[in-house]
GROMACS .gro file of C-alpha atoms in nm:
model
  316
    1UNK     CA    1   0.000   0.000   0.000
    2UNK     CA    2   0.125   0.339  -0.113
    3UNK     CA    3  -0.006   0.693  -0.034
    4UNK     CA    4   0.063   1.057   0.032
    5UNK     CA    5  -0.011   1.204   0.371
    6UNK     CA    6  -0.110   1.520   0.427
    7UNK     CA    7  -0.079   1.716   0.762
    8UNK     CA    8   0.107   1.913   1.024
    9UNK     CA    9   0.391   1.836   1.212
   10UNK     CA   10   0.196   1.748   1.519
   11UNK     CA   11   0.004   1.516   1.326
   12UNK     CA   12   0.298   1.330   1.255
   13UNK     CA   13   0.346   0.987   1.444
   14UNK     CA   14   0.682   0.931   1.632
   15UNK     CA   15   0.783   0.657   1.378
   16UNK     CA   16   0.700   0.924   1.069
   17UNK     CA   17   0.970   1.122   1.225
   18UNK     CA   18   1.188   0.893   1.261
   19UNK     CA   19   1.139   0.812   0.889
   20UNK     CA   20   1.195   1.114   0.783
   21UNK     CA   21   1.503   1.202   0.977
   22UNK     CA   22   1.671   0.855   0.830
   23UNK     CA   23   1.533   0.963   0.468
   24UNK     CA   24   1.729   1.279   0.513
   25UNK     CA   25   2.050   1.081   0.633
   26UNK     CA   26   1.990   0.854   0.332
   27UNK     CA   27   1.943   1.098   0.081
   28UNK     CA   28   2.192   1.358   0.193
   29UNK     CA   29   2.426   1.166   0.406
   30UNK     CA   30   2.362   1.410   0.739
   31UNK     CA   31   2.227   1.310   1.041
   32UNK     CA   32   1.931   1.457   1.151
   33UNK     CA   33   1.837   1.433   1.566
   34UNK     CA   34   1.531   1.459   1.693
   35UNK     CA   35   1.602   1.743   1.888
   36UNK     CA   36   1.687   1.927   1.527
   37UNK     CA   37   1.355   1.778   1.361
   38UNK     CA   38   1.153   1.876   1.636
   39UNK     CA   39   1.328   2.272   1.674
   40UNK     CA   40   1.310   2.264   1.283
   41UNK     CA   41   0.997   2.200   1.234
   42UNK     CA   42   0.798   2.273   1.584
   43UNK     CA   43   0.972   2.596   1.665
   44UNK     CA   44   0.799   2.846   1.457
   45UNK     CA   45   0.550   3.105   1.465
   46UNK     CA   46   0.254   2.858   1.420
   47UNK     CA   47   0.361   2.584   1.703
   48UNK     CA   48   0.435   2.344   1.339
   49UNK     CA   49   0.518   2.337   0.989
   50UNK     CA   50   0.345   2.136   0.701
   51UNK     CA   51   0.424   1.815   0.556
   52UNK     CA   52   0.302   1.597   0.297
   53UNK     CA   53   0.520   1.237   0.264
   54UNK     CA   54   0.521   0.946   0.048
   55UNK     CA   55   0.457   0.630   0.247
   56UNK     CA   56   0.502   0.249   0.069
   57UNK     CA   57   0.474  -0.016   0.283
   58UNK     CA   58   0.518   0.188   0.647
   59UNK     CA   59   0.841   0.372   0.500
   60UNK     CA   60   0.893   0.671   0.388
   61UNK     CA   61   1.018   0.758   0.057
   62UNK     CA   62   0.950   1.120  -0.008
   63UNK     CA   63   0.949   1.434   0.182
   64UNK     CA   64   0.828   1.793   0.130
   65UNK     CA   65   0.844   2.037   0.373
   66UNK     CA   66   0.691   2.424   0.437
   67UNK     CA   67   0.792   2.623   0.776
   68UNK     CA   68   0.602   2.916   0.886
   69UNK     CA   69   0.827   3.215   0.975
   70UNK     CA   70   0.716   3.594   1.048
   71UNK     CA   71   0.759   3.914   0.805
   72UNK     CA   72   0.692   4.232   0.808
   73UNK     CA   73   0.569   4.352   0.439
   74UNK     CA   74   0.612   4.761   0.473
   75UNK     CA   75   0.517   4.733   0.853
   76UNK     CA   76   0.254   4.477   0.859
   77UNK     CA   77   0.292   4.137   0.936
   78UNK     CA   78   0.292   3.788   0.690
   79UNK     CA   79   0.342   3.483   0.731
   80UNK     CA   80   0.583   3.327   0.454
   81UNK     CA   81   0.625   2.964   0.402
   82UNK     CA   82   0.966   2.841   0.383
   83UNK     CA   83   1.038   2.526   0.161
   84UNK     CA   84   1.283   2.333   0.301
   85UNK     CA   85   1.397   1.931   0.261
   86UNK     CA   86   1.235   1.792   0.011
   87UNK     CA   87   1.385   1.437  -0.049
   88UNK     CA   88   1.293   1.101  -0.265
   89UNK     CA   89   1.472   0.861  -0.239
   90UNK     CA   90   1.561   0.676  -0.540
   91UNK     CA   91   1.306   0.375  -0.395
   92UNK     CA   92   0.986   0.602  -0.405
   93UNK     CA   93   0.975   0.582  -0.851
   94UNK     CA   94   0.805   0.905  -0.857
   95UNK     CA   95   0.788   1.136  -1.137
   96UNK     CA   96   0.871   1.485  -1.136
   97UNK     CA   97   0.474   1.575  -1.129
   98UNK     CA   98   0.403   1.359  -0.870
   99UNK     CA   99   0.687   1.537  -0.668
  100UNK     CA  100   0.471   1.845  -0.796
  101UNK     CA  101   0.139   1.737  -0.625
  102UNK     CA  102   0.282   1.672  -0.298
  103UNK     CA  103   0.426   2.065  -0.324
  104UNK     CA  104   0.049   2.193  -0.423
  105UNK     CA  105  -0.073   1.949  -0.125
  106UNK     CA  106   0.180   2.093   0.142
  107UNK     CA  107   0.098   2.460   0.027
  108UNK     CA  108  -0.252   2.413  -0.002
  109UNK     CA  109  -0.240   2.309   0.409
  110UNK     CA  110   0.008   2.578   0.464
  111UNK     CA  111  -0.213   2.850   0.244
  112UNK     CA  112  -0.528   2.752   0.473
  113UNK     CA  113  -0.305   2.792   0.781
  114UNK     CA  114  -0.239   3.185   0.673
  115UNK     CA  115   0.083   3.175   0.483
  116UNK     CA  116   0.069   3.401   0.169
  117UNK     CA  117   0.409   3.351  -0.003
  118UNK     CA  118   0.659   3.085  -0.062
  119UNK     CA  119   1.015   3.107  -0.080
  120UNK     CA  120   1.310   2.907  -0.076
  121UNK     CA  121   1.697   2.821  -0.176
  122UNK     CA  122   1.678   2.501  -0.370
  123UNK     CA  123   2.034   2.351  -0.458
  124UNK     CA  124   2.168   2.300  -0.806
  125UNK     CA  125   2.029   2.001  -0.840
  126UNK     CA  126   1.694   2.125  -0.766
  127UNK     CA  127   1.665   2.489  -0.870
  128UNK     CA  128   1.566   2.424  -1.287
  129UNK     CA  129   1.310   2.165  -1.166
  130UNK     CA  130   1.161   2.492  -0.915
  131UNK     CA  131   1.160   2.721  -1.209
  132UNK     CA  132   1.022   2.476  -1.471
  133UNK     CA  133   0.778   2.248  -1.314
  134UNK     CA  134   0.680   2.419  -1.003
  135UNK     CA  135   0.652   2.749  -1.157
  136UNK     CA  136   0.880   2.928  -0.868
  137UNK     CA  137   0.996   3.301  -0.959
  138UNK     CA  138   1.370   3.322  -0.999
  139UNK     CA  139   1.529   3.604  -0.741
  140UNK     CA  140   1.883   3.586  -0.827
  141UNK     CA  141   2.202   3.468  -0.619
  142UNK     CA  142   2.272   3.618  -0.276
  143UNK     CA  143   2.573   3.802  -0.303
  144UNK     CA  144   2.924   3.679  -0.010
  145UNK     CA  145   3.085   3.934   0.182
  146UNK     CA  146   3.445   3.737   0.253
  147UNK     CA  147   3.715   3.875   0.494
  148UNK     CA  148   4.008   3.644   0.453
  149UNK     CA  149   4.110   3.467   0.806
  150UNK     CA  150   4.368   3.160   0.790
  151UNK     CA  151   4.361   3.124   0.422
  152UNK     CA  152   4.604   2.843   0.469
  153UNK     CA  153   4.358   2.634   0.641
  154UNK     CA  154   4.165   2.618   0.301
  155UNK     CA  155   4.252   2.305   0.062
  156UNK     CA  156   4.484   2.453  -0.216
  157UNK     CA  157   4.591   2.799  -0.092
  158UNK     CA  158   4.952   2.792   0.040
  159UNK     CA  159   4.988   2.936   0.392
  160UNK     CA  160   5.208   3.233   0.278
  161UNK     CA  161   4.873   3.406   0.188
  162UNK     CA  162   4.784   3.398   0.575
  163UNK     CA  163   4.972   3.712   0.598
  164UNK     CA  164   4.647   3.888   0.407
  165UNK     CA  165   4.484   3.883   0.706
  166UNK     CA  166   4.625   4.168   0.852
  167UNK     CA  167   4.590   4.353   0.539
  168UNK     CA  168   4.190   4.235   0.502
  169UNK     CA  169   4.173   4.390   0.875
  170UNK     CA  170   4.366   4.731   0.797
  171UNK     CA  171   4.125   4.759   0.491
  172UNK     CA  172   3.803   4.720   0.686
  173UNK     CA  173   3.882   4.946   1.001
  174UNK     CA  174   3.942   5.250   0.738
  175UNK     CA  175   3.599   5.178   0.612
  176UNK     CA  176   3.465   5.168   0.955
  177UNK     CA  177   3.618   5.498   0.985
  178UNK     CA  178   3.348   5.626   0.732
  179UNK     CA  179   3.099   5.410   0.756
  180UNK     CA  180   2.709   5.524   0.884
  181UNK     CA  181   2.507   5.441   1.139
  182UNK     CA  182   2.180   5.438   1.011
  183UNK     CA  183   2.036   5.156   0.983
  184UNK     CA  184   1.923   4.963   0.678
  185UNK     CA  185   1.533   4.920   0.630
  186UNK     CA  186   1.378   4.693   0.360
  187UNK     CA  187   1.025   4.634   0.225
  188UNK     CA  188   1.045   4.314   0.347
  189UNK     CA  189   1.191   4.182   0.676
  190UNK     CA  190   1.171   3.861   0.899
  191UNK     CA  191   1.044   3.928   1.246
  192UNK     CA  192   1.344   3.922   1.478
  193UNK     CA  193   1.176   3.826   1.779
  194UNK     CA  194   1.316   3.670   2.135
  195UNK     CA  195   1.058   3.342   2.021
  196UNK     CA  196   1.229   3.302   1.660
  197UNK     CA  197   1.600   3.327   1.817
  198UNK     CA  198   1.491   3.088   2.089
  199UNK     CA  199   1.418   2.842   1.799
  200UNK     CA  200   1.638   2.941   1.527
  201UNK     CA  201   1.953   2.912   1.747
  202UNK     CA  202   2.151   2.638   1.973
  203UNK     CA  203   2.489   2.580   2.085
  204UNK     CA  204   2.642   2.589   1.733
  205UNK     CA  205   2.554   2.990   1.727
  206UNK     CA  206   2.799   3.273   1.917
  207UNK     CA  207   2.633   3.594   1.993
  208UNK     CA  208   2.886   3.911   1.988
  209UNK     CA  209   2.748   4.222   2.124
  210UNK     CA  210   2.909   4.561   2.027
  211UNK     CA  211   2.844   4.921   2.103
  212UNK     CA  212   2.550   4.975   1.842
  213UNK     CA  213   2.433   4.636   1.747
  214UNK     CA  214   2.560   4.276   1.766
  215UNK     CA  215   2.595   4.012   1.503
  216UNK     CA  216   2.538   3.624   1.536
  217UNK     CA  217   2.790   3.312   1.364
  218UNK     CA  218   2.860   3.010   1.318
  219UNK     CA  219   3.178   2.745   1.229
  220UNK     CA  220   3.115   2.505   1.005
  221UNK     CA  221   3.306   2.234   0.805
  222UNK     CA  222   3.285   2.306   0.460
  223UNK     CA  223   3.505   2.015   0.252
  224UNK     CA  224   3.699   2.266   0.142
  225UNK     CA  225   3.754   2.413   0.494
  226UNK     CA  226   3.642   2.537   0.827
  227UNK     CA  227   3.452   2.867   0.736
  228UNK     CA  228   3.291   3.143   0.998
  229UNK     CA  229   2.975   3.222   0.863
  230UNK     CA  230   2.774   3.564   0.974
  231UNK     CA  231   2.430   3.485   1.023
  232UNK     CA  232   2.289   3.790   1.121
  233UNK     CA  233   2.386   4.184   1.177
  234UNK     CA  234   2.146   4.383   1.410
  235UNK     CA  235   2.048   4.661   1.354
  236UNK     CA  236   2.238   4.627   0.997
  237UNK     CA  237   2.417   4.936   0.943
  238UNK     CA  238   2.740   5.060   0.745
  239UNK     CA  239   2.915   5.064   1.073
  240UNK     CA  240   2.805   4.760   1.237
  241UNK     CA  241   2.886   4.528   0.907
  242UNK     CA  242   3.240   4.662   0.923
  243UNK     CA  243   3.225   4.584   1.343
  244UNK     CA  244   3.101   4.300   1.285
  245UNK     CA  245   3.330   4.098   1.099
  246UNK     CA  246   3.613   4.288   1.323
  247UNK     CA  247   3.483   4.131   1.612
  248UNK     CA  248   3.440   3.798   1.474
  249UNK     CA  249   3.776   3.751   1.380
  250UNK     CA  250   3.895   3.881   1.661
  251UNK     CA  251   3.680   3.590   1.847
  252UNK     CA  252   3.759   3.347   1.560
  253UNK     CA  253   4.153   3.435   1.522
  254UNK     CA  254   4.285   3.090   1.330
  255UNK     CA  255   4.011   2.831   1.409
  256UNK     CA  256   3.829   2.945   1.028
  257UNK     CA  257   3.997   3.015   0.695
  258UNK     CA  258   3.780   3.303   0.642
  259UNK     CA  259   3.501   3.488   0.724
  260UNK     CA  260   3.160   3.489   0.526
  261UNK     CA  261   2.856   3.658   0.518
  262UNK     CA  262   2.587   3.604   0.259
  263UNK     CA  263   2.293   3.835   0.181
  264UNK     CA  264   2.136   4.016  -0.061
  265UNK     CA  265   2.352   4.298  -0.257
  266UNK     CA  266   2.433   4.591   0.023
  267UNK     CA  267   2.492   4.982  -0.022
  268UNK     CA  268   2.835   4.934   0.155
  269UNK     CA  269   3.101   4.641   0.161
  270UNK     CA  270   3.177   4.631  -0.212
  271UNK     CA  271   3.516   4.594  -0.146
  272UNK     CA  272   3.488   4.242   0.081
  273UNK     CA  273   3.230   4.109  -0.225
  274UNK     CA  274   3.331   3.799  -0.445
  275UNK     CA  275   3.184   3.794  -0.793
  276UNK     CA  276   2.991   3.496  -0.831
  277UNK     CA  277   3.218   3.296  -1.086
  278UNK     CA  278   3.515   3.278  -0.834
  279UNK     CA  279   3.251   3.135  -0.539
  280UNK     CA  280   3.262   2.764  -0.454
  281UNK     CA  281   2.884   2.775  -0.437
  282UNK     CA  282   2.626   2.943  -0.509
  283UNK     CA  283   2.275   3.061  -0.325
  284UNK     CA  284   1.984   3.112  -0.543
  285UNK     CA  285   1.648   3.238  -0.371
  286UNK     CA  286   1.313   3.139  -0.536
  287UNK     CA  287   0.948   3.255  -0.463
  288UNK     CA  288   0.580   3.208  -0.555
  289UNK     CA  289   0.217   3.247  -0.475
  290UNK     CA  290   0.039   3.029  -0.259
  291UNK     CA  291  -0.207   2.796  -0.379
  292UNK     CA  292  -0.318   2.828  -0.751
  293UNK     CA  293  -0.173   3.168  -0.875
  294UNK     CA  294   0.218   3.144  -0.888
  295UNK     CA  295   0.277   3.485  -0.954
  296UNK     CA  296   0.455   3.688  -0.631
  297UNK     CA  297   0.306   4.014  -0.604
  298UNK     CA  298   0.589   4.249  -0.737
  299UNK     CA  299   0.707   4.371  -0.426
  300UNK     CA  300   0.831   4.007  -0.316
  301UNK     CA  301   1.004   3.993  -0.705
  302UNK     CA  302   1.302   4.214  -0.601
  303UNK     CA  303   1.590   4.082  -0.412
  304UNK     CA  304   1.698   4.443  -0.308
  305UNK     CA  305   1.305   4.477  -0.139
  306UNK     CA  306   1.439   4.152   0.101
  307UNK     CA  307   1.674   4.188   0.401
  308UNK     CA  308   1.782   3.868   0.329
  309UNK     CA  309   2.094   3.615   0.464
  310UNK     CA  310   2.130   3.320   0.694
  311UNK     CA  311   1.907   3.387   0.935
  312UNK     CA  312   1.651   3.314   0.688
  313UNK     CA  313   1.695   2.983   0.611
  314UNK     CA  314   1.821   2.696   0.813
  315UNK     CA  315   2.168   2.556   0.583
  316UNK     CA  316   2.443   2.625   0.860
   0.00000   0.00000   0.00000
C-alpha cells in the first residue's frame, strides 16, 4: 500500500519522524536528531510546519516540507512559508509531477493555515526543476561578503597568503572609519523576535554584542575548509557590518579560513564582495504564490526589497 499524507507536524506519528530524519541521512548523508527535527519543524510562529510524505509499505520515501516564519511587508505582518527538505529517495519511482502534487498538497495546508508567499533556496540540483515544473519566480544569487582569516587552512591555498589577514583587517577598520550608522530598512523583513531566536539558534551559534548592534555566527566544516559564517547583523548598518566581521575575527583568530557573510547585494562592503564565478557555491532564492496563482506580487520579485541572509533559512 502506497499513499501521500497530508498534515502538520503534530500530526505526525513518532515513527513518521523517525522516517523522515533517516530519509534525510539517506538521501543527503547528514544526520538529523530529533532534537533538530523537532526545533526545525515545531519551533515556529505557528507551534508546526506542514508536511506531505510518500509512504510504501510503512516507509517513507518522499518528503516535502513548508515552515512558517514571520515578516513584516512595509510594517505589517505575513506569514511566509519556507520550503525546506524535500527528499525522494531513489526507492519512491516518482515522477517529477508527482513530486509536484505533494508541493500543491503541502501549500494548499500551509495557504489555509495563513501563509501568503513561498520562498526558498533550492540547490543546483533542484533549482531548474523549481523554475520549470513548479513554476517558482527566480530572485537571483545572494551576493558573499568574505574577509580572509587563515587562508592556509583552506585546501589549495599555500599558507604564505595567511599574511592577508592583517591587510583584510587594515582595509576594513578605514571603512569603519566612514561608515554610517543608520540603519538599513527593507520592504520586506523577517520578524526578529526573542521566540524566533529561541528556535532558530543552539549551541552551534555565538552571539557578539558591540556598542551599536551585535551580530550572530557560526563554524562550520565546509570540505573545502572550516569557514565562519555571519548569520545575522542587528540593527544592519554601514558601521556595524564593518564591526562586525572585526569582532568575529577577533573571536575566531585561526580556528576558520575566512570569514563569510551572505545576503542580498548591500549599499556598503563592495570591497569584501566575491563575484559569483570565483565562489565555490552558489545561493539562489526562489518565490511564488500560494495555492493556484504562482505569480509573487511584485514587491516580493526584487531581491533588493528583502533583508535577506542566513538567518533566513536553516543551511548552517
Amino acid at each position: 500500500m502506497s499513499n501521500f499524507i497530508t498534515c502538520t507536524t503534530d500530526r505526525l506519528t513518532d515513527q513518521q519522524k523517525k522516517g523522515i530524519c533517516d530519509l534525510f541521512f539517506q538521501v543527503f548523508h547528514k544526520e538529523k536528531s530529533f532534537e533538530h527535527f523537532n526545533r526545525q519543524f515545531f519551533g515556529t510562529c505557528r507551534r508546526h510546519s506542514y508536511h506531505c510524505i510518500y509512504e510504501k509499505d510503512h516507509k517513507i520515501l518522499a518528503n516535502y516540507c513548508i515552515v512558517p516564519y514571520e515578516y513584516t511587508v512595509n510594517g505589517a505582518k505575513q506569514i511566509f512559508g519556507l520550503s525546506v527538505d524535500t527528499i525522494v529517495s531513489p526507492e519512491a519511482g516518482l515522477g517529477p509531477f508527482a513530486v509536484a502534487d505533494m508541493a500543491a498538497l503541502t501549500e494548499g495546508l500551509a495557504k489555509e493555515d495563513g501563509c501568503q508567499l513561498l520562498y526558498g533556496f533550492p540547490n543546483d540540483n533542484a533549482f531548474q526543476y523549481n523554475i520549470d515544473i513548479l513554476q517558482r519566480y527566480p530572485m537571483g544569487f545572494l551576493e558573499f561578503y568574505i574577509l580572509p582569516l587563515a587562508l592556509g587552512k583552506i585546501k589549495r591555498v599555500p599558507r604564505y597568503l595567511n599574511f592577508l589577514r592583517y591587510f583584510s583587517i587594515a582595509l576594513v577598520k578605514i571603512c569603519r572609519l566612514g561608515a554610517s550608522s543608520v540603519k538599513i530598512t527593507y520592504p520586506v523583513e523577517k520578524v526578529d523576535s526573542p521566540d524566533f531566536r529561541k528556535n532558530r539558534y543552539d549551541r552551534r551559534h555565538h552571539f557578539i554584542r558591540f556598542k551599536g548592534g551585535e551580530a550572530v555566527y557560526t563554524l562550520f566544516e565546509e570540505s573545502f575548509g572550516t569557514i565562519a559564517y555571519i548569520v545575522d547583523i542587528a540593527p544592519l548598518t554601514g558601521k556595524n557590518f564593518y564591526t562586525a566581521f572585526l569582532q568575529v575575527a577577533f573571536e575566531v583568530k585561526n580556528n576558520a579560513g575566512l570569514i563569510a557573510y551572505p545576503s542580498g547585494r548591500l549599499p556598503f562592503g563592495s570591497i569584501l564582495r566575491i563575484p559569483h564565478r570565483f565562489l565555490p557555491r552558489k545561493v539562489q532564492m526562489i518565490v511564488a504564490g500560494m495555492g493556484e496563482n504562482k505569480t509573487p506580487a511584485s514587491i516580493y520579485c526584487s531581491m533588493s526589497n528583502w533583508k535577506i541572509n542566513l538567518s533566513d533559512f536553516d543551511v548552517r
